[in-house]
C-alpha positions in Angstrom: 40.6 95.0 -18.8 42.0 92.7 -21.4 44.1 90.9 -18.8 41.2 90.5 -16.5 39.1 89.0 -19.4 41.9 86.6 -20.3 42.1 85.4 -16.7 38.3 84.9 -16.5 38.3 82.9 -19.7 41.2 80.7 -18.5 39.3 80.1 -15.2 36.2 79.0 -17.0 38.2 76.6 -19.2 39.9 75.1 -16.1 36.4 74.5 -14.5 35.2 72.8 -17.7 38.2 70.5 -17.7 37.6 69.7 -14.1 33.9 68.9 -14.9 35.0 66.6 -17.7 37.5 64.8 -15.5 35.1 64.5 -12.5 32.9 61.7 -13.8 35.9 59.6 -14.7 37.4 60.0 -11.3 34.1 59.2 -9.6 33.6 56.1 -11.7 37.1 54.9 -11.0 36.6 55.6 -7.3 33.4 53.6 -7.4 35.1 50.7 -9.2 37.8 50.6 -6.6 35.2 50.5 -3.8 33.4 47.5 -5.4 34.3 44.3 -3.6 34.8 41.1 -5.6 32.0 38.6 -5.4 33.1 35.6 -3.3 33.0 32.3 -5.1 31.1 29.4 -3.5 33.3 26.7 -2.0 33.8 23.7 -4.3 33.2 21.4 -1.4 29.9 23.1 -0.7 28.9 22.6 -4.3 30.1 19.0 -4.2 28.1 18.3 -1.0 24.9 19.7 -2.5 25.4 17.7 -5.7 26.0 14.5 -3.8 23.0 15.0 -1.5 20.7 15.6 -4.5 22.0 12.4 -6.2 19.5 9.6 -5.6 22.3 6.9 -6.1 23.6 7.6 -2.7 21.2 5.9 -0.2 20.3 8.0 2.7 17.7 7.9 5.6 16.3 10.2 8.1 16.8 10.0 11.8 16.5 12.0 15.1 19.6 13.5 16.5 19.3 15.7 19.6 15.6 16.3 19.0 16.3 17.3 15.4 15.6 15.4 12.2 18.7 14.9 10.1 19.4 13.1 6.8 22.4 10.8 7.0 24.3 8.2 4.9 26.7 5.4 5.7 30.5 5.5 5.1 30.5 2.3 3.1 27.8 3.5 0.8 29.7 6.8 0.2 32.9 4.8 -0.7 30.9 2.7 -3.2 29.2 5.8 -4.6 32.5 7.6 -5.3 33.9 4.5 -7.0 30.9 4.0 -9.2 30.4 7.7 -10.0 33.8 9.3 -10.5 32.2 12.1 -12.6 30.7 13.6 -9.4 34.2 14.4 -8.2 35.0 16.6 -11.3 33.5 19.6 -9.4 36.4 19.4 -6.9 38.9 20.4 -9.6 42.5 19.5 -8.5 41.1 17.4 -5.6 39.0 15.2 -7.9 41.3 12.2 -7.5 41.1 12.2 -3.7 40.0 9.1 -1.9 36.6 8.9 -0.3 38.2 9.0 3.2 40.0 12.3 2.4 36.9 13.8 0.9 34.8 13.1 3.9 37.5 14.3 6.3 37.5 17.6 4.4 33.7 17.8 4.6 34.0 17.2 8.3 36.6 20.0 8.7 34.3 22.4 6.8 31.3 21.4 9.0 29.3 20.2 5.9 28.8 16.8 7.5 29.1 15.4 11.1 29.9 11.9 12.2 27.2 10.2 14.2 26.8 7.1 16.2 23.8 5.0 17.0 22.1 5.6 20.4 21.4 2.0 21.2 24.7 0.1 20.8 23.4 -3.3 22.0 21.0 -5.7 20.3 17.4 -5.2 21.5 15.5 -8.2 22.9 13.9 -10.2 20.1 16.4 -8.9 17.5 19.3 -10.9 16.0 21.5 -7.9 15.1 21.7 -4.1 15.2 19.7 -2.2 12.8 21.4 -1.2 9.5 19.7 2.2 9.6 19.2 3.4 13.2 16.3 5.8 13.8 18.1 7.6 16.7 21.6 9.0 16.5 24.1 11.0 18.6 27.2 12.9 17.8 30.3 10.8 17.7 33.3 11.8 19.8 35.9 11.2 17.0 35.1 13.3 13.9 37.1 11.2 11.4 36.0 9.0 8.5 35.5 5.3 9.1 33.9 3.0 6.5 32.8 0.4 9.0 29.6 1.3 10.8 30.1 5.0 10.2 27.1 7.4 9.9 27.4 10.9 8.6 24.6 13.5 8.7 24.4 16.6 6.4 24.8 19.8 8.3 23.5 22.3 5.7 20.0 23.1 4.6 18.9 21.4 1.5 17.9 23.6 -1.4 14.1 24.2 -1.6 12.4 22.3 -4.3 9.7 23.5 -6.6 7.0 21.4 -4.8 8.1 22.8 -1.4 7.7 26.3 -2.7 4.3 25.6 -4.1 3.2 23.9 -0.8 4.4 26.9 1.2 1.8 29.0 -0.7 -0.9 26.4 -0.6 -0.8 25.7 3.2 -1.9 29.2 4.3 -4.8 29.1 1.8 -5.8 25.7 3.1 -5.7 27.0 6.7 -7.8 30.0 5.7 -10.3 27.6 4.0 -10.6 25.5 7.2 -11.3 28.6 9.3 -14.1 29.6 6.9 -15.8 26.3 7.0 -18.8 27.6 9.2 -19.8 30.0 6.4 -19.7 27.4 3.6 -22.8 26.6 1.6 -24.7 23.5 2.7 -23.6 21.4 -0.3 -19.9 22.3 0.3 -20.3 21.2 3.9 -21.7 17.8 2.8 -18.9 17.3 0.4 -16.3 18.1 3.1 -18.1 15.8 5.6 -18.2 12.8 3.3 -14.6 13.4 2.2 -13.3 13.4 5.7 -15.4 10.3 6.6 -14.1 8.5 3.5 -10.5 9.4 4.4 -11.0 8.2 8.0 -12.6 4.9 6.8 -9.7 4.4 4.4 -7.1 4.8 7.1 -8.9 2.5 9.6 -9.4 -0.1 6.8 -5.7 0.1 5.9 -4.6 -0.4 9.5 -6.9 -3.4 10.0 -5.8 -5.0 6.7 -2.2 -4.4 7.6 -2.6 -5.9 11.0 -4.6 -8.9 9.6 -1.8 -9.7 7.1 0.8 -9.4 9.7 -1.1 -11.7 12.2 -1.7 -14.4 9.6 1.9 -14.5 8.4 3.2 -14.3 11.9 1.1 -17.3 13.1 1.7 -19.5 10.0 5.3 -18.6 9.1 6.7 -16.9 12.1 7.8 -13.9 10.0 7.2 -10.3 10.9 6.0 -8.9 7.6 4.4 -5.4 7.5 2.9 -4.6 4.2 1.7 -1.1 3.3 3.2 2.1 4.9 3.2 2.7 8.6 1.1 5.9 8.8 1.3 5.9 12.6 5.1 6.3 12.7 6.2 9.7 14.1 9.5 9.7 12.3 8.5 8.4 8.9 9.5 10.1 5.6 7.5 10.5 2.4 9.6 7.7 0.8 8.7 5.3 3.6 5.0 6.5 3.6 4.5 5.4 0.0 6.4 2.1 0.3 4.4 -1.0 -0.3 6.8 -3.9 0.0 8.0 -4.7 3.5 11.6 -4.4 4.7 13.7 -7.4 5.6 12.8 -9.1 8.9 15.8 -8.8 11.2 14.1 -10.2 14.3 14.4 -13.6 15.9 11.7 -16.1 14.9 9.1 -16.5 17.7 8.4 -19.8 19.4 5.6 -22.0 18.1 3.9 -22.0 21.5 3.5 -18.3 21.6 2.2 -18.4 18.0 -0.3 -21.1 19.0 -1.5 -19.1 22.0 -2.1 -15.9 20.0 -3.9 -17.9 17.3 -6.2 -19.4 19.9 -7.0 -16.0 21.5 -7.7 -14.5 18.1 -10.0 -17.3 17.2 -11.9 -17.0 20.5 -12.3 -13.2 19.9 -13.7 -13.8 16.4 -16.2 -16.4 17.7 -17.3 -14.2 20.5 -17.9 -11.3 18.2 -19.8 -13.5 15.8 -22.0 -14.9 18.7 -23.0 -11.4 19.9 -23.5 -9.9 16.4 -27.0 -8.6 15.8 -29.3 -10.8 13.7 -31.0 -9.9 10.4 -34.2 -8.5 12.1 -32.1 -6.3 14.4 -30.1 -4.9 11.5 -33.3 -4.3 9.6 -34.8 -2.4 12.5 
């Protein structure tokens, strides 16, 4: 009996020791199963930092029915020379030339080389546009500083305003759908607000066209003040731009300017002749 009791006591002690060792073994097994968190590529971080930097001039264009943001090769070379601190994020590759950096970005599919769709000068233009609005993929995916365009191939980080607007748009759509049940005073406010916005847009377009016509007839320059709100491919930066861009077109002939001025004068006189008199306006 004593021998049996000693054996039972020894078995219980062994079970307790196993129980004490079990958590340690499980934790070590769990640690061994944990995978290391992959670090983000330094070139991905570099591309995001460069794209967010306002010193590198970029524009938007359409490439294969998709809007892309792109920059020019010569602007990127100037940007790297003037801002060497941006390359510190590359670590050992911080002293690389702009050509090698862009070639690495091309290899990692962070950018893609593009080419203009229309490669000949359009009628009425003196030279090709510095920032084409339509692009296509270039056959040779290598860096070139002269007339080289490169589009970003990754999604830009969502800004705070974009996040806020993503919540506001559904609320706005719901408010539009509930317009029939608005109180009468709210309907009047919405009606006059929409009418005022429409009047502002029409007035802006007429004033823009009048300034363009006067300067075109007198000086032969194509000057468009105020933003072009009718453009399908405009960006917010271009929408709020007031000063016109540089005129790259050929100066029109004086005969065509004289003909258009005569036609415009005749239309104004015709409208003035058929305008209602004071009594008709009063009635």
